[in-house]
PDB file of N, CA and C in Angstrom:
ATOM      1  N   MET A   1       0.839  -1.179   0.000  1.00 52.00           N
ATOM      2  CA  MET A   1       0.000   0.000   0.000  1.00 52.00           C
ATOM      3  C   MET A   1       0.887   1.246   0.000  1.00 52.00           C
ATOM      4  N   ILE A   2       0.549   2.194  -0.834  1.00 54.00           N
ATOM      5  CA  ILE A   2       1.303   3.442  -0.921  1.00 54.00           C
ATOM      6  C   ILE A   2       0.589   4.502  -0.093  1.00 54.00           C
ATOM      7  N   GLU A   3       1.309   5.100   0.810  1.00 64.00           N
ATOM      8  CA  GLU A   3       0.732   6.154   1.636  1.00 64.00           C
ATOM      9  C   GLU A   3       1.163   7.509   1.089  1.00 64.00           C
ATOM     10  N   GLU A   4       0.226   8.428   1.047  1.00 60.00           N
ATOM     11  CA  GLU A   4       0.523   9.772   0.569  1.00 60.00           C
ATOM     12  C   GLU A   4       1.026  10.637   1.711  1.00 60.00           C
ATOM     13  N   ASP A   5       1.952  11.491   1.379  1.00 62.00           N
ATOM     14  CA  ASP A   5       2.480  12.436   2.362  1.00 62.00           C
ATOM     15  C   ASP A   5       1.562  13.661   2.359  1.00 62.00           C
ATOM     16  N   PRO A   6       0.839  13.941   3.449  1.00 61.00           N
ATOM     17  CA  PRO A   6      -0.077  15.083   3.471  1.00 61.00           C
ATOM     18  C   PRO A   6       0.631  16.414   3.222  1.00 61.00           C
ATOM     19  N   ALA A   7       1.896  16.505   3.555  1.00 63.00           N
ATOM     20  CA  ALA A   7       2.644  17.743   3.325  1.00 63.00           C
ATOM     21  C   ALA A   7       2.912  17.958   1.838  1.00 63.00           C
ATOM     22  N   ALA A   8       2.849  16.887   1.053  1.00 63.00           N
ATOM     23  CA  ALA A   8       3.132  16.988  -0.377  1.00 63.00           C
ATOM     24  C   ALA A   8       1.872  17.240  -1.205  1.00 63.00           C
ATOM     25  N   THR A   9       0.720  17.286  -0.566  1.00 67.00           N
ATOM     26  CA  THR A   9      -0.540  17.503  -1.274  1.00 67.00           C
ATOM     27  C   THR A   9      -0.642  18.955  -1.730  1.00 67.00           C
ATOM     28  N   VAL A  10      -1.035  19.125  -2.985  1.00 68.00           N
ATOM     29  CA  VAL A  10      -1.163  20.459  -3.561  1.00 68.00           C
ATOM     30  C   VAL A  10      -2.630  20.698  -3.916  1.00 68.00           C
ATOM     31  N   ALA A  11      -3.166  21.790  -3.465  1.00 74.00           N
ATOM     32  CA  ALA A  11      -4.544  22.148  -3.794  1.00 74.00           C
ATOM     33  C   ALA A  11      -4.559  22.884  -5.129  1.00 74.00           C
ATOM     34  N   VAL A  12      -5.500  22.519  -5.976  1.00 79.00           N
ATOM     35  CA  VAL A  12      -5.637  23.145  -7.284  1.00 79.00           C
ATOM     36  C   VAL A  12      -7.036  23.737  -7.376  1.00 79.00           C
ATOM     37  N   ALA A  13      -7.105  25.006  -7.720  1.00 89.00           N
ATOM     38  CA  ALA A  13      -8.403  25.656  -7.897  1.00 89.00           C
ATOM     39  C   ALA A  13      -9.055  25.108  -9.160  1.00 89.00           C
ATOM     40  N   THR A  14     -10.343  24.799  -9.068  1.00 92.00           N
ATOM     41  CA  THR A  14     -11.033  24.177 -10.204  1.00 92.00           C
ATOM     42  C   THR A  14     -12.344  24.866 -10.527  1.00 92.00           C
ATOM     43  N   TYR A  15     -12.826  24.583 -11.735  1.00 93.00           N
ATOM     44  CA  TYR A  15     -14.159  24.961 -12.180  1.00 93.00           C
ATOM     45  C   TYR A  15     -14.915  23.672 -12.483  1.00 93.00           C
ATOM     46  N   THR A  16     -16.210  23.668 -12.222  1.00 91.00           N
ATOM     47  CA  THR A  16     -17.051  22.574 -12.695  1.00 91.00           C
ATOM     48  C   THR A  16     -17.277  22.784 -14.190  1.00 91.00           C
ATOM     49  N   GLU A  17     -17.901  21.810 -14.823  1.00 91.00           N
ATOM     50  CA  GLU A  17     -18.206  21.938 -16.245  1.00 91.00           C
ATOM     51  C   GLU A  17     -19.120  23.147 -16.500  1.00 91.00           C
ATOM     52  N   ALA A  18     -20.111  23.342 -15.648  1.00 92.00           N
ATOM     53  CA  ALA A  18     -21.034  24.472 -15.806  1.00 92.00           C
ATOM     54  C   ALA A  18     -20.311  25.803 -15.598  1.00 92.00           C
ATOM     55  N   GLU A  19     -19.441  25.872 -14.595  1.00 94.00           N
ATOM     56  CA  GLU A  19     -18.679  27.102 -14.346  1.00 94.00           C
ATOM     57  C   GLU A  19     -17.729  27.407 -15.504  1.00 94.00           C
ATOM     58  N   THR A  20     -17.130  26.346 -16.064  1.00 93.00           N
ATOM     59  CA  THR A  20     -16.236  26.515 -17.213  1.00 93.00           C
ATOM     60  C   THR A  20     -17.002  27.084 -18.396  1.00 93.00           C
ATOM     61  N   ALA A  21     -18.172  26.532 -18.660  1.00 93.00           N
ATOM     62  CA  ALA A  21     -19.000  27.018 -19.768  1.00 93.00           C
ATOM     63  C   ALA A  21     -19.372  28.482 -19.575  1.00 93.00           C
ATOM     64  N   THR A  22     -19.745  28.846 -18.368  1.00 94.00           N
ATOM     65  CA  THR A  22     -20.103  30.234 -18.061  1.00 94.00           C
ATOM     66  C   THR A  22     -18.900  31.151 -18.246  1.00 94.00           C
ATOM     67  N   ARG A  23     -17.750  30.723 -17.754  1.00 93.00           N
ATOM     68  CA  ARG A  23     -16.529  31.544 -17.844  1.00 93.00           C
ATOM     69  C   ARG A  23     -16.143  31.798 -19.289  1.00 93.00           C
ATOM     70  N   ILE A  24     -16.299  30.780 -20.143  1.00 92.00           N
ATOM     71  CA  ILE A  24     -15.923  30.914 -21.545  1.00 92.00           C
ATOM     72  C   ILE A  24     -17.033  31.582 -22.351  1.00 92.00           C
ATOM     73  N   GLY A  25     -18.273  31.413 -21.912  1.00 93.00           N
ATOM     74  CA  GLY A  25     -19.398  32.039 -22.599  1.00 93.00           C
ATOM     75  C   GLY A  25     -20.074  31.136 -23.609  1.00 93.00           C
ATOM     76  N   VAL A  26     -20.052  29.834 -23.351  1.00 92.00           N
ATOM     77  CA  VAL A  26     -20.728  28.868 -24.218  1.00 92.00           C
ATOM     78  C   VAL A  26     -21.553  27.925 -23.346  1.00 92.00           C
ATOM     79  N   ASP A  27     -22.277  27.001 -23.993  1.00 92.00           N
ATOM     80  CA  ASP A  27     -23.074  26.060 -23.209  1.00 92.00           C
ATOM     81  C   ASP A  27     -22.241  24.839 -22.818  1.00 92.00           C
ATOM     82  N   ARG A  28     -22.740  24.075 -21.847  1.00 90.00           N
ATOM     83  CA  ARG A  28     -22.014  22.903 -21.340  1.00 90.00           C
ATOM     84  C   ARG A  28     -21.776  21.856 -22.415  1.00 90.00           C
ATOM     85  N   THR A  29     -22.721  21.713 -23.350  1.00 91.00           N
ATOM     86  CA  THR A  29     -22.571  20.721 -24.410  1.00 91.00           C
ATOM     87  C   THR A  29     -21.348  21.026 -25.259  1.00 91.00           C
ATOM     88  N   SER A  30     -21.113  22.297 -25.537  1.00 91.00           N
ATOM     89  CA  SER A  30     -19.942  22.681 -26.332  1.00 91.00           C
ATOM     90  C   SER A  30     -18.644  22.358 -25.605  1.00 91.00           C
ATOM     91  N   ILE A  31     -18.612  22.623 -24.299  1.00 90.00           N
ATOM     92  CA  ILE A  31     -17.427  22.318 -23.493  1.00 90.00           C
ATOM     93  C   ILE A  31     -17.152  20.826 -23.529  1.00 90.00           C
ATOM     94  N   ARG A  32     -18.178  20.040 -23.302  1.00 88.00           N
ATOM     95  CA  ARG A  32     -18.030  18.581 -23.292  1.00 88.00           C
ATOM     96  C   ARG A  32     -17.583  18.063 -24.652  1.00 88.00           C
ATOM     97  N   ARG A  33     -18.168  18.588 -25.731  1.00 90.00           N
ATOM     98  CA  ARG A  33     -17.820  18.149 -27.084  1.00 90.00           C
ATOM     99  C   ARG A  33     -16.349  18.405 -27.376  1.00 90.00           C
ATOM    100  N   VAL A  34     -15.867  19.598 -27.031  1.00 90.00           N
ATOM    101  CA  VAL A  34     -14.457  19.930 -27.260  1.00 90.00           C
ATOM    102  C   VAL A  34     -13.557  19.027 -26.427  1.00 90.00           C
ATOM    103  N   ALA A  35     -13.907  18.815 -25.164  1.00 86.00           N
ATOM    104  CA  ALA A  35     -13.089  17.976 -24.283  1.00 86.00           C
ATOM    105  C   ALA A  35     -13.008  16.536 -24.786  1.00 86.00           C
ATOM    106  N   LEU A  36     -14.078  16.054 -25.413  1.00 86.00           N
ATOM    107  CA  LEU A  36     -14.109  14.672 -25.891  1.00 86.00           C
ATOM    108  C   LEU A  36     -13.485  14.488 -27.269  1.00 86.00           C
ATOM    109  N   THR A  37     -13.612  15.476 -28.145  1.00 92.00           N
ATOM    110  CA  THR A  37     -13.226  15.266 -29.549  1.00 92.00           C
ATOM    111  C   THR A  37     -11.940  15.952 -29.980  1.00 92.00           C
ATOM    112  N   LYS A  38     -11.434  16.886 -29.188  1.00 92.00           N
ATOM    113  CA  LYS A  38     -10.229  17.618 -29.574  1.00 92.00           C
ATOM    114  C   LYS A  38      -9.195  17.560 -28.441  1.00 92.00           C
ATOM    115  N   PRO A  39      -8.461  16.453 -28.336  1.00 89.00           N
ATOM    116  CA  PRO A  39      -7.544  16.278 -27.205  1.00 89.00           C
ATOM    117  C   PRO A  39      -6.426  17.319 -27.135  1.00 89.00           C
ATOM    118  N   ASP A  40      -6.094  17.974 -28.245  1.00 92.00           N
ATOM    119  CA  ASP A  40      -5.026  18.978 -28.241  1.00 92.00           C
ATOM    120  C   ASP A  40      -5.525  20.386 -27.931  1.00 92.00           C
ATOM    121  N   HIS A  41      -6.821  20.543 -27.770  1.00 92.00           N
ATOM    122  CA  HIS A  41      -7.402  21.854 -27.491  1.00 92.00           C
ATOM    123  C   HIS A  41      -7.128  22.241 -26.037  1.00 92.00           C
ATOM    124  N   PRO A  42      -6.900  23.527 -25.756  1.00 91.00           N
ATOM    125  CA  PRO A  42      -6.635  23.970 -24.374  1.00 91.00           C
ATOM    126  C   PRO A  42      -7.730  23.595 -23.376  1.00 91.00           C
ATOM    127  N   ILE A  43      -8.969  23.543 -23.828  1.00 91.00           N
ATOM    128  CA  ILE A  43     -10.055  23.158 -22.921  1.00 91.00           C
ATOM    129  C   ILE A  43      -9.896  21.695 -22.508  1.00 91.00           C
ATOM    130  N   ALA A  44      -9.569  20.841 -23.457  1.00 91.00           N
ATOM    131  CA  ALA A  44      -9.350  19.422 -23.135  1.00 91.00           C
ATOM    132  C   ALA A  44      -8.157  19.264 -22.207  1.00 91.00           C
ATOM    133  N   ALA A  45      -7.125  20.041 -22.430  1.00 91.00           N
ATOM    134  CA  ALA A  45      -5.929  19.972 -21.580  1.00 91.00           C
ATOM    135  C   ALA A  45      -6.241  20.443 -20.157  1.00 91.00           C
ATOM    136  N   ALA A  46      -7.204  21.323 -20.009  1.00 92.00           N
ATOM    137  CA  ALA A  46      -7.559  21.857 -18.690  1.00 92.00           C
ATOM    138  C   ALA A  46      -8.422  20.894 -17.887  1.00 92.00           C
ATOM    139  N   CYS A  47      -8.960  19.859 -18.542  1.00 90.00           N
ATOM    140  CA  CYS A  47      -9.787  18.878 -17.837  1.00 90.00           C
ATOM    141  C   CYS A  47      -8.887  18.031 -16.945  1.00 90.00           C
ATOM    142  N   LEU A  48      -9.041  18.177 -15.645  1.00 90.00           N
ATOM    143  CA  LEU A  48      -8.193  17.472 -14.692  1.00 90.00           C
ATOM    144  C   LEU A  48      -8.647  16.041 -14.447  1.00 90.00           C
ATOM    145  N   TYR A  49      -9.951  15.851 -14.288  1.00 87.00           N
ATOM    146  CA  TYR A  49     -10.470  14.509 -14.059  1.00 87.00           C
ATOM    147  C   TYR A  49     -11.979  14.498 -14.273  1.00 87.00           C
ATOM    148  N   ILE A  50     -12.517  13.290 -14.348  1.00 85.00           N
ATOM    149  CA  ILE A  50     -13.953  13.103 -14.520  1.00 85.00           C
ATOM    150  C   ILE A  50     -14.464  12.355 -13.299  1.00 85.00           C
ATOM    151  N   THR A  51     -15.501  12.891 -12.689  1.00 81.00           N
ATOM    152  CA  THR A  51     -16.115  12.233 -11.544  1.00 81.00           C
ATOM    153  C   THR A  51     -17.619  12.164 -11.771  1.00 81.00           C
ATOM    154  N   GLU A  52     -18.194  10.984 -11.627  1.00 81.00           N
ATOM    155  CA  GLU A  52     -19.631  10.788 -11.841  1.00 81.00           C
ATOM    156  C   GLU A  52     -20.083  11.400 -13.166  1.00 81.00           C
ATOM    157  N   ASN A  53     -19.298  11.177 -14.199  1.00 80.00           N
ATOM    158  CA  ASN A  53     -19.582  11.660 -15.552  1.00 80.00           C
ATOM    159  C   ASN A  53     -19.595  13.188 -15.652  1.00 80.00           C
ATOM    160  N   LYS A  54     -18.977  13.871 -14.697  1.00 84.00           N
ATOM    161  CA  LYS A  54     -18.842  15.327 -14.751  1.00 84.00           C
ATOM    162  C   LYS A  54     -17.362  15.658 -14.769  1.00 84.00           C
ATOM    163  N   ARG A  55     -17.000  16.583 -15.605  1.00 89.00           N
ATOM    164  CA  ARG A  55     -15.597  16.955 -15.722  1.00 89.00           C
ATOM    165  C   ARG A  55     -15.253  18.121 -14.800  1.00 89.00           C
ATOM    166  N   VAL A  56     -14.020  18.124 -14.325  1.00 92.00           N
ATOM    167  CA  VAL A  56     -13.516  19.184 -13.467  1.00 92.00           C
ATOM    168  C   VAL A  56     -12.312  19.791 -14.175  1.00 92.00           C
ATOM    169  N   TYR A  57     -12.305  21.123 -14.287  1.00 93.00           N
ATOM    170  CA  TYR A  57     -11.305  21.827 -15.071  1.00 93.00           C
ATOM    171  C   TYR A  57     -10.406  22.693 -14.206  1.00 93.00           C
ATOM    172  N   SER A  58      -9.168  22.841 -14.619  1.00 93.00           N
ATOM    173  CA  SER A  58      -8.206  23.700 -13.932  1.00 93.00           C
ATOM    174  C   SER A  58      -8.619  25.156 -14.104  1.00 93.00           C
ATOM    175  N   ARG A  59      -8.827  25.834 -13.000  1.00 94.00           N
ATOM    176  CA  ARG A  59      -9.210  27.252 -13.041  1.00 94.00           C
ATOM    177  C   ARG A  59      -8.113  28.087 -13.708  1.00 94.00           C
ATOM    178  N   GLU A  60      -6.864  27.787 -13.375  1.00 92.00           N
ATOM    179  CA  GLU A  60      -5.736  28.533 -13.935  1.00 92.00           C
ATOM    180  C   GLU A  60      -5.675  28.399 -15.458  1.00 92.00           C
ATOM    181  N   LEU A  61      -5.855  27.183 -15.975  1.00 93.00           N
ATOM    182  CA  LEU A  61      -5.775  26.980 -17.425  1.00 93.00           C
ATOM    183  C   LEU A  61      -6.972  27.566 -18.165  1.00 93.00           C
ATOM    184  N   ILE A  62      -8.165  27.468 -17.581  1.00 92.00           N
ATOM    185  CA  ILE A  62      -9.348  28.049 -18.223  1.00 92.00           C
ATOM    186  C   ILE A  62      -9.243  29.574 -18.231  1.00 92.00           C
ATOM    187  N   ASP A  63      -8.816  30.169 -17.115  1.00 93.00           N
ATOM    188  CA  ASP A  63      -8.650  31.620 -17.080  1.00 93.00           C
ATOM    189  C   ASP A  63      -7.604  32.080 -18.089  1.00 93.00           C
ATOM    190  N   ALA A  64      -6.529  31.324 -18.229  1.00 93.00           N
ATOM    191  CA  ALA A  64      -5.494  31.658 -19.214  1.00 93.00           C
ATOM    192  C   ALA A  64      -6.060  31.558 -20.636  1.00 93.00           C
ATOM    193  N   TYR A  65      -6.892  30.554 -20.894  1.00 92.00           N
ATOM    194  CA  TYR A  65      -7.524  30.399 -22.202  1.00 92.00           C
ATOM    195  C   TYR A  65      -8.432  31.585 -22.507  1.00 92.00           C
ATOM    196  N   VAL A  66      -9.227  31.990 -21.530  1.00 92.00           N
ATOM    197  CA  VAL A  66     -10.168  33.099 -21.718  1.00 92.00           C
ATOM    198  C   VAL A  66      -9.430  34.416 -21.966  1.00 92.00           C
ATOM    199  N   THR A  67      -8.344  34.637 -21.236  1.00 91.00           N
ATOM    200  CA  THR A  67      -7.619  35.900 -21.394  1.00 91.00           C
ATOM    201  C   THR A  67      -6.616  35.885 -22.544  1.00 91.00           C
ATOM    202  N   GLY A  68      -6.461  34.718 -23.183  1.00 89.00           N
ATOM    203  CA  GLY A  68      -5.566  34.633 -24.330  1.00 89.00           C
ATOM    204  C   GLY A  68      -4.114  34.348 -23.977  1.00 89.00           C
ATOM    205  N   GLU A  69      -3.836  34.039 -22.721  1.00 75.00           N
ATOM    206  CA  GLU A  69      -2.478  33.708 -22.320  1.00 75.00           C
ATOM    207  C   GLU A  69      -2.170  32.260 -22.677  1.00 75.00           C
ATOM    208  N   ARG A  70      -0.918  32.012 -22.984  1.00 59.00           N
ATOM    209  CA  ARG A  70      -0.483  30.639 -23.284  1.00 59.00           C
ATOM    210  C   ARG A  70       0.250  30.075 -22.086  1.00 59.00           C
ATOM    211  N   ARG A  71      -0.115  28.874 -21.684  1.00 54.00           N
ATOM    212  CA  ARG A  71       0.577  28.198 -20.576  1.00 54.00           C
ATOM    213  C   ARG A  71       1.010  26.829 -21.061  1.00 54.00           C
ATOM    214  N   ASN A  72       2.260  26.498 -20.832  1.00 48.00           N
ATOM    215  CA  ASN A  72       2.761  25.172 -21.232  1.00 48.00           C
ATOM    216  C   ASN A  72       3.104  24.364 -20.018  1.00 48.00           C
TER     217      ASN A  72
END
């Protein structure tokens, strides 16, 4: 069994799929479609994980996408 070091845990600010859609200014279906069909798109890259069929996105990457900043 691998134990995690609580001191090494990093908190990441996130958006839900609905919050991501609102931030970008499109509907949730468009966000989901891009995340599923365009793996090289910044929105797909910002998807951190899927839980109960809902995607969770990196707030930092979505904000950078909206403002036009590039993050690698």
